[in-house]
Coordinates of C-alpha atoms and ligand atoms in Angstrom, one line a residue:
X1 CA 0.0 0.0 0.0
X2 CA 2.4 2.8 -1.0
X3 CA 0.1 6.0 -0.3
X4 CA 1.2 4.8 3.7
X5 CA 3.9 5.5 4.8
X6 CA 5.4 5.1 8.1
X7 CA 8.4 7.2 8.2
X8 CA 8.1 10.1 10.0
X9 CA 9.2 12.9 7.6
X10 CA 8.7 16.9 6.8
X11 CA 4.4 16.2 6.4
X12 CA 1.9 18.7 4.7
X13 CA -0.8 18.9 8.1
X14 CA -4.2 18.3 7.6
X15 CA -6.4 20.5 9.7
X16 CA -10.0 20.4 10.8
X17 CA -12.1 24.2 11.4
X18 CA -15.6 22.6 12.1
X19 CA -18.7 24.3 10.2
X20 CA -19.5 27.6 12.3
X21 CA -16.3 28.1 13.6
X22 CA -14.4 29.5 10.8
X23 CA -14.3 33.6 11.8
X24 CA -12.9 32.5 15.9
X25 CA -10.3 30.5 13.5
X26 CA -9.4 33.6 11.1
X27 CA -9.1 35.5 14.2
X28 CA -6.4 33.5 15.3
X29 CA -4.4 33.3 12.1
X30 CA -1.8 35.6 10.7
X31 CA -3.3 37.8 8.2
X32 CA -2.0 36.6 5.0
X33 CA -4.2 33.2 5.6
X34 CA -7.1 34.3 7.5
X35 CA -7.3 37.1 4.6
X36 CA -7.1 33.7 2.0
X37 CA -9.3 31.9 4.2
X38 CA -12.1 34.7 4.2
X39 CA -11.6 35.5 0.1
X40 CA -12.4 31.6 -0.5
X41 CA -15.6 29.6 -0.1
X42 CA -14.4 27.6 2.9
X43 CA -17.3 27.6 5.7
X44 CA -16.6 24.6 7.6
X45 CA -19.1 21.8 6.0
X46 CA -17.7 18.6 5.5
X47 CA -17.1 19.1 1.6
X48 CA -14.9 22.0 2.1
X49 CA -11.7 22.0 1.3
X50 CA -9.2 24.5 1.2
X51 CA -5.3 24.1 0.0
X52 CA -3.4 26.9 1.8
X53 CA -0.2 28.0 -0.2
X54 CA 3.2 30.1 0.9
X55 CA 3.6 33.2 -1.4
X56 CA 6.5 30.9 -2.9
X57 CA 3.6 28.8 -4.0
X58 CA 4.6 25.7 -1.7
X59 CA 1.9 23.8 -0.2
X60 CA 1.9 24.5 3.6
X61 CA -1.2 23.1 4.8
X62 CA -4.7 21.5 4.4
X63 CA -7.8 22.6 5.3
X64 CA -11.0 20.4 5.6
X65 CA -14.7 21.2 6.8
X66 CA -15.9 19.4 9.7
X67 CA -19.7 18.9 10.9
X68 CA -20.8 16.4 13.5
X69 CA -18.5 13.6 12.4
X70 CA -16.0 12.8 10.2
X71 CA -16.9 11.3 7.2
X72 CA -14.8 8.2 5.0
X73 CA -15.8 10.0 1.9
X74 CA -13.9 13.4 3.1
X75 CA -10.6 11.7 2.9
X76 CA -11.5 10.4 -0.4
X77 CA -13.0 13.6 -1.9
X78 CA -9.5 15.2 -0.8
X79 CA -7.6 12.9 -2.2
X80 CA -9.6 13.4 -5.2
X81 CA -8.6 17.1 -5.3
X82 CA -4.9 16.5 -4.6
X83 CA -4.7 14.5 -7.3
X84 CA -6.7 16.8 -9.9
X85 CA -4.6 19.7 -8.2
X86 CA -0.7 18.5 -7.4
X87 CA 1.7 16.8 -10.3
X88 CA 2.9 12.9 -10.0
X89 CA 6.0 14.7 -9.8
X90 CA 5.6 16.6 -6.2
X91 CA 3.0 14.0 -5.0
X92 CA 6.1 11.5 -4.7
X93 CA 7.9 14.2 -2.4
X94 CA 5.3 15.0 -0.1
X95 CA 3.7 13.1 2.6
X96 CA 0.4 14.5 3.9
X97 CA -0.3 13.7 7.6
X98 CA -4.1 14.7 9.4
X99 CA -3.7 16.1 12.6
X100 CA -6.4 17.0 15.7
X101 CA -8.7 13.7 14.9
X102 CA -8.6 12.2 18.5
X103 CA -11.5 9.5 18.1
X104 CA -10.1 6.2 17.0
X105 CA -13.6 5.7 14.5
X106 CA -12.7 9.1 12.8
X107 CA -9.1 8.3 12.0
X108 CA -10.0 4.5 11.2
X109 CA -12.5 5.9 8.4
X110 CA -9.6 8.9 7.4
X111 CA -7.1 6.4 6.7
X112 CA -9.7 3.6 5.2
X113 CA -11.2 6.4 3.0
X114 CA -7.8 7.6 2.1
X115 CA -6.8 3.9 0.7
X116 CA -10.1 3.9 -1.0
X117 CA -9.5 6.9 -3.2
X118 CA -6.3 5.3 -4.5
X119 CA -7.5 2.5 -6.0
X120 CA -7.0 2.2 -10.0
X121 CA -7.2 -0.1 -12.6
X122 CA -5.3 -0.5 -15.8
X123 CA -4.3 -2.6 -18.3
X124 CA -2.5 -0.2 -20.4
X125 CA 1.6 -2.2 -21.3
X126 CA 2.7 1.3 -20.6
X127 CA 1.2 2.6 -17.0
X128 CA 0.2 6.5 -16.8
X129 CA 2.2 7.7 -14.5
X130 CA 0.1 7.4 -11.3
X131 CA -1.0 9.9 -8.9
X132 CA -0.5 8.6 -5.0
X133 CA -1.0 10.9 -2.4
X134 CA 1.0 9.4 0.7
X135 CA -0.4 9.3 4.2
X136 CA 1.9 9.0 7.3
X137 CA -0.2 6.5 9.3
X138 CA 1.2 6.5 13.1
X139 CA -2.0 5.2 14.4
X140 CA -1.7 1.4 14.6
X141 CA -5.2 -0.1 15.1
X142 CA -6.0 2.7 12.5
X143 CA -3.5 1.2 10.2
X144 CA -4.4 -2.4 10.6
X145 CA -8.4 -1.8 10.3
X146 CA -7.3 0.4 7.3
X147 CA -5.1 -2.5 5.9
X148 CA -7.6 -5.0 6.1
X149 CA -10.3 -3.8 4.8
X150 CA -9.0 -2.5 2.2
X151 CA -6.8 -5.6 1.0
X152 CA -10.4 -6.9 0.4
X153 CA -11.8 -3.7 -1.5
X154 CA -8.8 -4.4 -3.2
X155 CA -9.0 -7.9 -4.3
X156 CA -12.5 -7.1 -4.4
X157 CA -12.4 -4.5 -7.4
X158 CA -9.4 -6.1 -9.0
X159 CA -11.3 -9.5 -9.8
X160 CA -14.4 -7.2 -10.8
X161 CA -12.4 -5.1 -13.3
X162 CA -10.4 -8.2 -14.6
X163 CA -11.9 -9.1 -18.4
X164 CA -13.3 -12.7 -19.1
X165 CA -10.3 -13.5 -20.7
X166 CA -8.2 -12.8 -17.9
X167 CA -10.5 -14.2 -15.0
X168 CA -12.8 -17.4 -16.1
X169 CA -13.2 -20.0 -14.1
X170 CA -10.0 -21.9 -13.7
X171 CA -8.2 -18.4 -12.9
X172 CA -11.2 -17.2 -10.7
X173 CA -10.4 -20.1 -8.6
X174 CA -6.3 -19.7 -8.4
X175 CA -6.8 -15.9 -7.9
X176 CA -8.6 -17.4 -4.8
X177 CA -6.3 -19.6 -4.0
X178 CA -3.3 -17.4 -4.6
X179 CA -4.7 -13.9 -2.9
X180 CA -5.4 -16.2 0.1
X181 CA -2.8 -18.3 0.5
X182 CA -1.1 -16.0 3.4
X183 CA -3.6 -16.2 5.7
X184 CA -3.7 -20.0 5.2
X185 CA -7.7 -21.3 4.9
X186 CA -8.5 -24.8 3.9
X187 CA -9.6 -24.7 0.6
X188 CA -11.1 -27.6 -1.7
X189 CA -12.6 -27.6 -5.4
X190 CA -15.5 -29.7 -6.7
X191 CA -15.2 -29.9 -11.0
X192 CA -16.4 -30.7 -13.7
X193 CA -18.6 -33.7 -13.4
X194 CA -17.4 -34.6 -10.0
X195 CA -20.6 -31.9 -9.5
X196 CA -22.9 -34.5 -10.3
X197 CA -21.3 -36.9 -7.7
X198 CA -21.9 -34.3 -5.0
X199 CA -25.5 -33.3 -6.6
X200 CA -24.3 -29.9 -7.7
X201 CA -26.7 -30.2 -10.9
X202 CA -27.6 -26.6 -11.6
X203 CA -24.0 -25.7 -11.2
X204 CA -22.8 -28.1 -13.4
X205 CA -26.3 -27.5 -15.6
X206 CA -25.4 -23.8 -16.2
X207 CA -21.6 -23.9 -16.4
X208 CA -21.3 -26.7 -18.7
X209 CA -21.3 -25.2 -22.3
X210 CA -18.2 -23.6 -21.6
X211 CA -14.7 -25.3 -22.2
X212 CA -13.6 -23.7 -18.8
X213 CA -15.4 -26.4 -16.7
X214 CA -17.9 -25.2 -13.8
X215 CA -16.6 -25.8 -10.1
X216 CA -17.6 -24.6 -6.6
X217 CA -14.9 -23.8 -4.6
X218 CA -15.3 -23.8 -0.9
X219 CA -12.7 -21.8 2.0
X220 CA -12.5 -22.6 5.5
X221 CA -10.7 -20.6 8.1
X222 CA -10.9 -19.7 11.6
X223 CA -11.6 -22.0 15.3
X224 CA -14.5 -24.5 14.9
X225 CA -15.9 -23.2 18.4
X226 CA -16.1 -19.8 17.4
X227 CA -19.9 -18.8 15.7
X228 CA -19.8 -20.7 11.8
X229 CA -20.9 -17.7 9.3
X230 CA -21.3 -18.5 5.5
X231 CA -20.9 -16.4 3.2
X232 CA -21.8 -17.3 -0.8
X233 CA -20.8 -15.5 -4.0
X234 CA -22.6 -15.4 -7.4
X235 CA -19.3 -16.4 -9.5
X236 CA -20.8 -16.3 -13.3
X237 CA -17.0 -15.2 -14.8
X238 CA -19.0 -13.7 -17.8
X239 CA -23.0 -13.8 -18.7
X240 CA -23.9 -14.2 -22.3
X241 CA -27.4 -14.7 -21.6
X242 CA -26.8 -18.5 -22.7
X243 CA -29.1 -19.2 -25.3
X244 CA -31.8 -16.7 -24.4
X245 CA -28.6 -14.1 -25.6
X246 CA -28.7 -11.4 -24.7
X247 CA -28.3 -8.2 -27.1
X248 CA -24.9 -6.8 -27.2
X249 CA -25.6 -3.3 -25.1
X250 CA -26.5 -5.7 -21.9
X251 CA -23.6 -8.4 -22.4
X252 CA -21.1 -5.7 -22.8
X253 CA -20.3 -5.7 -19.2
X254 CA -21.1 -8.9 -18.3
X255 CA -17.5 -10.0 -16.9
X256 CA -18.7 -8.4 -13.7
X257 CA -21.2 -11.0 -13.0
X258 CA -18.6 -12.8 -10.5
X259 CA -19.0 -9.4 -8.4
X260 CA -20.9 -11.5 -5.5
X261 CA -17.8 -13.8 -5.7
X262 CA -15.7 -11.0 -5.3
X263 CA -17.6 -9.7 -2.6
X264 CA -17.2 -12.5 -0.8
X265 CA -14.1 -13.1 -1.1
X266 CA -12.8 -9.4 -0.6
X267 CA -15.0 -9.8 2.8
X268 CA -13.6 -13.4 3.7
X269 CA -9.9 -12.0 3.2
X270 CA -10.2 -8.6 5.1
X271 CA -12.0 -11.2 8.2
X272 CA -9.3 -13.4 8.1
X273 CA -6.6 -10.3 8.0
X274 CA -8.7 -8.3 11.0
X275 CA -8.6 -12.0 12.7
X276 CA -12.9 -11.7 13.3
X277 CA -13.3 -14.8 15.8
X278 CA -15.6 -16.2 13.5
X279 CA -16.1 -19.9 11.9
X280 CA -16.0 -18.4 8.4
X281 CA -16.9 -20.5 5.6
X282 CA -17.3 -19.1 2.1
X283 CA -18.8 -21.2 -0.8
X284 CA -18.0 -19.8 -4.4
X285 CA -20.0 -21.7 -7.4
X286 CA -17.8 -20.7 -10.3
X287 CA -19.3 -20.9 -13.7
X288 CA -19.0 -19.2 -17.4
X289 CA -22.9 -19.1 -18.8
X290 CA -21.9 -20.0 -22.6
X291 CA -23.3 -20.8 -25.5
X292 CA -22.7 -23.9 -27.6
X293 CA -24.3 -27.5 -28.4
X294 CA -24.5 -28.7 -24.9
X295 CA -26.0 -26.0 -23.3
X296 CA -28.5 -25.7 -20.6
X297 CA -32.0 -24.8 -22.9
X298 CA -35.1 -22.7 -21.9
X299 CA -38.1 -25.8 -21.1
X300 CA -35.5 -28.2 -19.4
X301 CA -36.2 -29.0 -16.2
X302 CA -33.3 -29.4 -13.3
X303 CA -32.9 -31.5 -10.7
X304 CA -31.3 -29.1 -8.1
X305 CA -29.0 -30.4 -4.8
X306 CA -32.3 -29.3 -2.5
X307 CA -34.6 -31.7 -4.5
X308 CA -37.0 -29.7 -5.9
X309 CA -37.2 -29.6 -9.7
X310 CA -36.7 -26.6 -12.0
X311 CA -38.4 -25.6 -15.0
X312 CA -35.7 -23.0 -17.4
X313 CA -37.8 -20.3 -18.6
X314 CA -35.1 -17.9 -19.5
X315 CA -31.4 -18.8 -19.2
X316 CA -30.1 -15.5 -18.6
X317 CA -32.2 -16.4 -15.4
X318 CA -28.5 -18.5 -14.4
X319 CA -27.6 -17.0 -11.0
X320 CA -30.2 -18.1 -9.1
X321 CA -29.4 -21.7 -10.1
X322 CA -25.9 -22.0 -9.0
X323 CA -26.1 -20.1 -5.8
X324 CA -29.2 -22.0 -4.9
X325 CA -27.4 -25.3 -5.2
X326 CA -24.6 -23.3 -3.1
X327 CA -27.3 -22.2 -0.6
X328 CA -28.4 -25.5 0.2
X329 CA -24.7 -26.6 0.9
X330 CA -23.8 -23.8 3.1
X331 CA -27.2 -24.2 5.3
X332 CA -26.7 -27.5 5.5
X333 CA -23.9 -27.2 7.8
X334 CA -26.4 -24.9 9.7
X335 CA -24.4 -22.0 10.4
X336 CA -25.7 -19.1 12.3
X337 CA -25.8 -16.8 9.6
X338 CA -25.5 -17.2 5.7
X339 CA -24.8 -14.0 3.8
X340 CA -25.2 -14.3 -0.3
X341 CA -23.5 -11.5 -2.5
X342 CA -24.8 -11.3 -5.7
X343 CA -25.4 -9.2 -9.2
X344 CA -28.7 -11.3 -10.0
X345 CA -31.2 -9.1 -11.0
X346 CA -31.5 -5.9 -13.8
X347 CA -34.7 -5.3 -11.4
X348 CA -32.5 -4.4 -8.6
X349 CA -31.2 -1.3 -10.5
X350 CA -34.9 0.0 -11.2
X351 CA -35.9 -0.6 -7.8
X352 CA -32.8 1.6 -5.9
X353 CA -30.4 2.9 -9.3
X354 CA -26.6 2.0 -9.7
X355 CA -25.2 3.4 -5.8
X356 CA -27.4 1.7 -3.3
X357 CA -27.6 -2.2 -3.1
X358 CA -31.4 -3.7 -2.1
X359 CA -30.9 -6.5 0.5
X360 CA -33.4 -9.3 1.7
X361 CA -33.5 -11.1 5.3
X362 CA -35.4 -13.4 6.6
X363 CA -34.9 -11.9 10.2
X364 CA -35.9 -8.5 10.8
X365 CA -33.6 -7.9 13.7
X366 CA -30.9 -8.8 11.4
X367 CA -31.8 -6.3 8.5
X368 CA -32.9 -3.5 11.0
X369 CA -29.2 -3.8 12.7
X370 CA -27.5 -4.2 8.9
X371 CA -29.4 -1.0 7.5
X372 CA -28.4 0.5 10.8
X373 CA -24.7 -0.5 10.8
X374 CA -24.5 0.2 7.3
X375 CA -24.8 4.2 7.6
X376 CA -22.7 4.3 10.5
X377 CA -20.2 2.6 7.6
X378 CA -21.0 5.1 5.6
X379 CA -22.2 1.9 3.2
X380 CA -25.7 2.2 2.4
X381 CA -27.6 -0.8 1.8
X382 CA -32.1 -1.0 1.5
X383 CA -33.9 -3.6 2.6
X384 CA -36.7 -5.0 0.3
X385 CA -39.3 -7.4 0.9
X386 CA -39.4 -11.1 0.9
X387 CA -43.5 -10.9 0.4
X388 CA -44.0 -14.1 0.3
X389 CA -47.4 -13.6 -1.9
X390 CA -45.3 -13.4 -4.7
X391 CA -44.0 -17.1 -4.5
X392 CA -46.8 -18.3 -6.2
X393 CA -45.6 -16.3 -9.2
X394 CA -43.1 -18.8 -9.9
X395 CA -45.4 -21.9 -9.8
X396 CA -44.5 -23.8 -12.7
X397 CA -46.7 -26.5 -14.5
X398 CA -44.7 -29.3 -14.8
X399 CA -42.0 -28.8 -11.9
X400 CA -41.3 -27.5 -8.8
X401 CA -40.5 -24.2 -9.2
X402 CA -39.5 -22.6 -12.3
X403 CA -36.5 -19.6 -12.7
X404 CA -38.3 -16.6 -13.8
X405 CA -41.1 -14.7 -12.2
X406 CA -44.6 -13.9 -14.2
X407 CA -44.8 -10.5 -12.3
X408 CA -42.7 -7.5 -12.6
X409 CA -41.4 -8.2 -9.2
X410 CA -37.9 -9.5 -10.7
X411 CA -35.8 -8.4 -7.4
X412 CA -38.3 -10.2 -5.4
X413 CA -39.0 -13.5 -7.3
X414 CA -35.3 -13.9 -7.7
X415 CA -34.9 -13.6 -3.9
X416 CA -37.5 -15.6 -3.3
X417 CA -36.5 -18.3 -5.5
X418 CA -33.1 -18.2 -3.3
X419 CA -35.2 -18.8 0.0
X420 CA -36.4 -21.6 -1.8
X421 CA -33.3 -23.7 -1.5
X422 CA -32.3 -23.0 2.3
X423 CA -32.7 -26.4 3.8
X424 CA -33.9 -24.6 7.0
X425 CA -35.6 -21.6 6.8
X426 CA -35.2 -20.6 10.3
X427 CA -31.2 -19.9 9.8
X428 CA -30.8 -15.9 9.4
X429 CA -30.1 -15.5 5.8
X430 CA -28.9 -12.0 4.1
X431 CA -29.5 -11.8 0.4
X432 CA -27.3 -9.3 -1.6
X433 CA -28.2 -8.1 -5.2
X434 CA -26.0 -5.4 -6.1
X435 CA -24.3 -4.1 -9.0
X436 CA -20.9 -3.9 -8.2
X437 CA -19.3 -1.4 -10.9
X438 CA -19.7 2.4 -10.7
X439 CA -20.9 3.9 -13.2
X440 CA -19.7 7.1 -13.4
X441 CA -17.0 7.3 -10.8
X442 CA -17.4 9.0 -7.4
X443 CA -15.1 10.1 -4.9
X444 CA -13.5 6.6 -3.2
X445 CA -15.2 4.3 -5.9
X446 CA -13.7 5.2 -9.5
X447 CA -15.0 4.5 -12.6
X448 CA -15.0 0.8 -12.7
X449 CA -15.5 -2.5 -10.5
X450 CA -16.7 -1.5 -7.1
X451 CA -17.2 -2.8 -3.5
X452 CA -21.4 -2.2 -2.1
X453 CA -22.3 -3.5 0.7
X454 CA -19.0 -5.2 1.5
X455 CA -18.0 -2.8 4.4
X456 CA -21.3 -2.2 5.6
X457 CA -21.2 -6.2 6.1
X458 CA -17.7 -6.7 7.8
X459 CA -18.8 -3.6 10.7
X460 CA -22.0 -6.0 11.2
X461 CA -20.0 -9.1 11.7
X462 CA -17.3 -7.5 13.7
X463 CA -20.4 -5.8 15.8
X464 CA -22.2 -9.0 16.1
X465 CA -19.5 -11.9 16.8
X466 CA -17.0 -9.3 18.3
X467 CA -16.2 -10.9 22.4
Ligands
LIG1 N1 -26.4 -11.0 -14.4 C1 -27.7 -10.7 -14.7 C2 -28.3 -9.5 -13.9 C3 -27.7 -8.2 -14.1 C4 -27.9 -7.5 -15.3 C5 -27.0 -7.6 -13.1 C6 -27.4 -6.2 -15.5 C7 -26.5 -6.3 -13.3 C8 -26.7 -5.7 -14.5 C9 -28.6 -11.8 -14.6 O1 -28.0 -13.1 -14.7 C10 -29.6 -11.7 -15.6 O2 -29.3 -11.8 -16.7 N2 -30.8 -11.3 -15.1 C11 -31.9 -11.1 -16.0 C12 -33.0 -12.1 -15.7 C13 -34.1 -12.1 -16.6 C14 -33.7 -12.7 -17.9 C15 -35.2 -12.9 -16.0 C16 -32.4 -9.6 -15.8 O3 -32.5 -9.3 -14.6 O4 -32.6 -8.9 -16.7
LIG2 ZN1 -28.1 -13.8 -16.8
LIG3 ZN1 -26.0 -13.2 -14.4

């Protein structure tokens, strides 16, 4: 993580004047910056920022607006504006260091929102020359919290970015394997037909057109006495639709529907790096939904690893079939909480648009306390309703269920059809369906594969199973 540093060197401060208090603060000042400080816009809310400069034109300090609390997305937003402000060129001379933050939570989310901002992506056999602001990092548990949440993000984004090409289901599974391998969790692959053996059918159904064989892959850490969560990613390394195609405009960004298998895996790693004393288990069905001869076809009917029988209406409808098979594996084991990350539904995006992922429990303590933790993350997440009315809108004539809704409810059905496949529906179940990529960039999530939902998650888990 090179925009930390730990050596102790000239630093560029970073000061706080909270909203209201800017004139006592000017009053205090010599006059050439109280006189800049006035002749600018700077009033003290939180997305204020003000760069003061020496008459030689060298950065001295930093000014930031401060209301109630510190917000994550303050230290991104600045390090947006050094980079849009400074050259690669000084940036790699100057370490910026934030000073007067005394509460542990506000320098935790300084530093994490810091590391957040930094993030890029490229591809490019000749790298732009990048822009890293550095942040001397003296606090410790700040540091580590910082560190491991963000080597998740990290991962998190990475896989999302990655093209098909680069990240199908064989290298899915050894990106696993490899980011991981540190932190030492037990990890075993079912492939292939071997899914049939273990009654994986609608993994192996869905995955099987593609020369890069289906697989679920399944990671074990932490003491078998301490609470056993699961969590499950959707790990579809690119969506063509399968036979029910779909048109080029929707499939064009289709090698981010592994972003639930990201998610859980970015959260796995950064609770095995924070050491959460949880039983964590994480189940990732891996599959590619292709096209060929031997693919899965609308009016087949599955048999599924719960029992029940599925009729294909649509086979861009895929999702739901591999993490159900997944779902009935992780609650067999009967953990005390399964959480499923997933981007399973277009529906999702008319319901609460590109930035906000919908979420759907079973327990209503559980969502009430998620929703809640997730704006003290600054990670907002909305619940939506398993209304159970709707089930009978995926009766299907000649099976048990079929994969597609007849309503308009597509979030719902598809969440539904999930709950379905729970071998016990008493165990607390979370249900994810984000979208994983941001759209248009925003301070701390650029342009590109993001993480939703995957901090707001980790602060519930540490809240819950913390001793
Ligand atoms: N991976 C898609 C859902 C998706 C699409 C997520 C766009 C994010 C952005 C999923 O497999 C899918 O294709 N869903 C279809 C289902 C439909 C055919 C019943 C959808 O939601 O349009
Ligand atoms: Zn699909
Ligand atoms: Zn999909």
């Amino acid at each position: 993580m090179d925009f930390f540093t730990q050596q102790k060197t000239q630093t560029v401060p970073i000061k706080f004047i909270a909203k209201g208090q800017v004139e006592e603060f000017v009053q205090s000042k010599p006059k050439g910056l109280s006189q800049k400080l006035i002749n600018s816009s700077f009033k003290g809310f939180k997305k204020d920022v003000f760069l003061h400069y020496s008459n030689k034109g060298e950065l001295q300090q930093v000014f930031l607006g401060l209301e109630d609390k510190l917000s994550l997305y303050q230290a991104a937003f600045l390090v947006e504006r050094l980079k849009q402000e400074l050259s690669s060129k000084y940036l790699n001379t100057c370490v910026f260091e934030v000073v007067g933050l005394r509460a542990l939570h506000d320098i935790k989310a300084f530093y994490l929102g810091w590391a957040m901002a930094c993030y890029s992506f490229s591809m490019k056999s000749i790298k732009p020359n990048p822009k890293i602001p550095k942040l001397f990092t003296p606090n410790e548990k700040a540091l580590s919290y910082a560190q491991s949440l963000y080597t998740g993000i990290k991962a998190c984004r990475d896989l999302i970015n990655l093209p098909a090409n680069k990240m199908g289901p064989h290298d899915l599974e050894q990106q696993i394997k490899d980011l991981s391998k540190s932190l030492k969790p037990k990890i075993s692959v079912i492939r292939d037909q071997d899914l049939l053996k273990e009654k994986f059918y609608m993994i192996y159904a869905v995955g099987k057109a593609s020369p890069d064989r289906p697989r679920l892959l399944t990671l074990e850490w932490g003491k078998k006495s301490d609470p056993e969560i699961a969590l499950v990613g959707k790990g579809v390394t690119f969506d063509t639709g399968g036979l029910n195609i779909k048109p080029g405009q929707w499939m064009a960004l289709m090698k981010k529907d592994m972003g639930g298998a990201a998610h859980a895996f970015g959260l796995a790693l950064a609770i095995m790096k924070a050491k959460l004393p949880v039983h964590l288990k994480l189940y990732v069905p891996i599959v590619e939904n292709a096209i060929a001869g031997n693919a899965f076809r609308p009016s087949d009917v599955l048999d599924s690893r719960k029992g029940l029988t599925v009729e294909i209406i649509d086979t861009d409808a895929e999702g739901r079939l591999i993490v159900a098979d997944a779902l009935t594996y992780a609650s067999e084991q009967n953990p005390e909480l399964i959480i499923d990350f997933t981007t399973l539904t277009g529906a999702a995006r008319v319901a609460t648009g590109y930035d906000l992922a919908p979420f759907f429990s079973n327990n209503e303590k559980v969502e009430l306390d998620m929703r809640h933790i997730s704006q003290m993350a600054e990670d907002d997440i909305w619940p939506l309703p398993l209304w159970e009315p709707y089930l009978k809108e995926l009766d299907s004539e000649i099976a048990d269920i079929k994969n597609l809704g007849t309503g308009r409810a597509g979030a719902i059905h598809a969440a539904l059809f999930l709950q379905e496949f729970l071998v016990n529906k008493d165990i607390d179940w979370v249900h994810f369906d984000i979208y994983a990529w941001s759209q248009n960039g925003r301070p701390g999530h650029p342009k590109g594969g993001t993480d939703q939902s995957l901090r707001a998650v980790y602060h519930y888990l540490e809240k819950r199973f913390s001793k």
